[in-house]
Amino acid sequence: MTDAEWAAIRPLLPVPAWLQGRGGRPEGYCHRQLLDAIRYLVAGGISWRAMPADFPGWGRVYAFFRRWREHGLIAEFHDRLRGKVRDREGREAEPTAGIIDA
């Protein structure tokens, strides 16, 4: 993930409770590492358990992915990045129509 991509996504991530003074243990992994692992999984079409050892354990990565998905963060990432790409191409950020091909 590039620094520019990280700068766009970082504000969307929830702040851990321990950083807000609400207790809890500090997290053992950087959110950027977790996002890199998820992107690797999606790009390669591999299973969770086939995650390379360079990333945090697959169970930890999946737990974060599941939590972020349940809170709508994955859809928010997609929507924001899609909007930026469309803006860069000179189009409106939100699409006005969709096409489904069967």
PDB file of N, CA, C and O in Angstrom, residues 2 4 9-10 23-24 35 39-40 50 53 55 58 60 66 69-70 80 86 92:
ATOM      1  N   THR A   2       0.589   2.162  -0.869  1.00  0.00           N
ATOM      2  CA  THR A   2       1.391   3.368  -0.931  1.00  0.00           C
ATOM      3  C   THR A   2       1.046   4.294   0.236  1.00  0.00           C
ATOM      4  O   THR A   2      -0.007   4.149   0.874  1.00  0.00           O
ATOM      5  N   ALA A   4       0.165   7.355  -0.024  1.00  0.00           N
ATOM      6  CA  ALA A   4      -1.025   8.123  -0.405  1.00  0.00           C
ATOM      7  C   ALA A   4      -2.302   7.309  -0.141  1.00  0.00           C
ATOM      8  O   ALA A   4      -3.298   7.855   0.354  1.00  0.00           O
ATOM      9  N   ILE A   9      -7.040   6.131   3.642  1.00  0.00           N
ATOM     10  CA  ILE A   9      -7.793   5.121   4.388  1.00  0.00           C
ATOM     11  C   ILE A   9      -7.671   5.292   5.908  1.00  0.00           C
ATOM     12  O   ILE A   9      -8.615   5.036   6.636  1.00  0.00           O
ATOM     13  N   ARG A  10      -6.534   5.754   6.385  1.00  0.00           N
ATOM     14  CA  ARG A  10      -6.280   5.817   7.821  1.00  0.00           C
ATOM     15  C   ARG A  10      -7.368   6.531   8.616  1.00  0.00           C
ATOM     16  O   ARG A  10      -7.779   6.052   9.664  1.00  0.00           O
ATOM     17  N   GLY A  23      -9.697   1.807  28.234  1.00  0.00           N
ATOM     18  CA  GLY A  23      -9.199   0.517  28.698  1.00  0.00           C
ATOM     19  C   GLY A  23      -8.915  -0.429  27.553  1.00  0.00           C
ATOM     20  O   GLY A  23      -8.975  -0.072  26.386  1.00  0.00           O
ATOM     21  N   GLY A  24      -8.595  -1.657  27.905  1.00  0.00           N
ATOM     22  CA  GLY A  24      -8.271  -2.655  26.906  1.00  0.00           C
ATOM     23  C   GLY A  24      -6.775  -2.747  26.669  1.00  0.00           C
ATOM     24  O   GLY A  24      -6.002  -1.898  27.117  1.00  0.00           O
ATOM     25  N   LEU A  35      -4.338  -4.416   6.616  1.00  0.00           N
ATOM     26  CA  LEU A  35      -4.918  -4.062   5.318  1.00  0.00           C
ATOM     27  C   LEU A  35      -4.086  -4.616   4.172  1.00  0.00           C
ATOM     28  O   LEU A  35      -4.639  -5.083   3.169  1.00  0.00           O
ATOM     29  N   ARG A  39      -5.513  -7.100   1.303  1.00  0.00           N
ATOM     30  CA  ARG A  39      -5.337  -6.804  -0.123  1.00  0.00           C
ATOM     31  C   ARG A  39      -4.594  -7.928  -0.829  1.00  0.00           C
ATOM     32  O   ARG A  39      -4.915  -8.278  -1.962  1.00  0.00           O
ATOM     33  N   TYR A  40      -3.594  -8.513  -0.178  1.00  0.00           N
ATOM     34  CA  TYR A  40      -2.858  -9.635  -0.757  1.00  0.00           C
ATOM     35  C   TYR A  40      -3.796 -10.822  -0.981  1.00  0.00           C
ATOM     36  O   TYR A  40      -3.772 -11.453  -2.029  1.00  0.00           O
ATOM     37  N   ALA A  50      -4.091 -19.809   3.813  1.00  0.00           N
ATOM     38  CA  ALA A  50      -2.894 -19.835   2.964  1.00  0.00           C
ATOM     39  C   ALA A  50      -2.118 -18.518   3.039  1.00  0.00           C
ATOM     40  O   ALA A  50      -1.235 -18.278   2.238  1.00  0.00           O
ATOM     41  N   ALA A  53       3.549 -16.229   5.802  1.00  0.00           N
ATOM     42  CA  ALA A  53       4.046 -15.968   7.152  1.00  0.00           C
ATOM     43  C   ALA A  53       4.534 -14.529   7.326  1.00  0.00           C
ATOM     44  O   ALA A  53       4.751 -14.087   8.452  1.00  0.00           O
ATOM     45  N   PHE A  55       2.832 -11.947   6.933  1.00  0.00           N
ATOM     46  CA  PHE A  55       1.722 -11.187   7.489  1.00  0.00           C
ATOM     47  C   PHE A  55       1.373 -11.730   8.876  1.00  0.00           C
ATOM     48  O   PHE A  55       1.788 -12.825   9.240  1.00  0.00           O
ATOM     49  N   TRP A  58      -3.445 -15.678  10.046  1.00  0.00           N
ATOM     50  CA  TRP A  58      -4.688 -15.546   9.279  1.00  0.00           C
ATOM     51  C   TRP A  58      -5.886 -15.309  10.186  1.00  0.00           C
ATOM     52  O   TRP A  58      -6.792 -14.552   9.836  1.00  0.00           O
ATOM     53  N   ARG A  60      -6.033 -13.691  13.025  1.00  0.00           N
ATOM     54  CA  ARG A  60      -6.033 -12.299  13.473  1.00  0.00           C
ATOM     55  C   ARG A  60      -6.488 -11.380  12.338  1.00  0.00           C
ATOM     56  O   ARG A  60      -7.276 -10.456  12.538  1.00  0.00           O
ATOM     57  N   ARG A  66     -13.459  -9.156   9.595  1.00  0.00           N
ATOM     58  CA  ARG A  66     -14.861  -9.395   9.955  1.00  0.00           C
ATOM     59  C   ARG A  66     -15.431  -8.210  10.745  1.00  0.00           C
ATOM     60  O   ARG A  66     -16.534  -7.742  10.477  1.00  0.00           O
ATOM     61  N   ARG A  69     -15.881  -5.284   8.395  1.00  0.00           N
ATOM     62  CA  ARG A  69     -17.005  -5.522   7.485  1.00  0.00           C
ATOM     63  C   ARG A  69     -18.329  -5.305   8.207  1.00  0.00           C
ATOM     64  O   ARG A  69     -19.256  -4.687   7.668  1.00  0.00           O
ATOM     65  N   GLU A  70     -18.436  -5.798   9.434  1.00  0.00           N
ATOM     66  CA  GLU A  70     -19.676  -5.652  10.198  1.00  0.00           C
ATOM     67  C   GLU A  70     -19.991  -4.190  10.505  1.00  0.00           C
ATOM     68  O   GLU A  70     -21.155  -3.821  10.632  1.00  0.00           O
ATOM     69  N   ARG A  80     -15.206   5.367  -1.058  1.00  0.00           N
ATOM     70  CA  ARG A  80     -14.323   6.539  -1.089  1.00  0.00           C
ATOM     71  C   ARG A  80     -13.270   6.426  -2.178  1.00  0.00           C
ATOM     72  O   ARG A  80     -13.002   7.391  -2.885  1.00  0.00           O
ATOM     73  N   ARG A  86     -12.962   8.209  -9.795  1.00  0.00           N
ATOM     74  CA  ARG A  86     -13.882   8.873 -10.723  1.00  0.00           C
ATOM     75  C   ARG A  86     -13.573  10.361 -10.810  1.00  0.00           C
ATOM     76  O   ARG A  86     -13.615  10.945 -11.890  1.00  0.00           O
ATOM     77  N   GLU A  92     -18.218  12.426 -12.239  1.00  0.00           N
ATOM     78  CA  GLU A  92     -18.813  12.673 -10.921  1.00  0.00           C
ATOM     79  C   GLU A  92     -18.440  11.541  -9.980  1.00  0.00           C
ATOM     80  O   GLU A  92     -18.305  10.392 -10.401  1.00  0.00           O
TER      81      GLU A  92
END
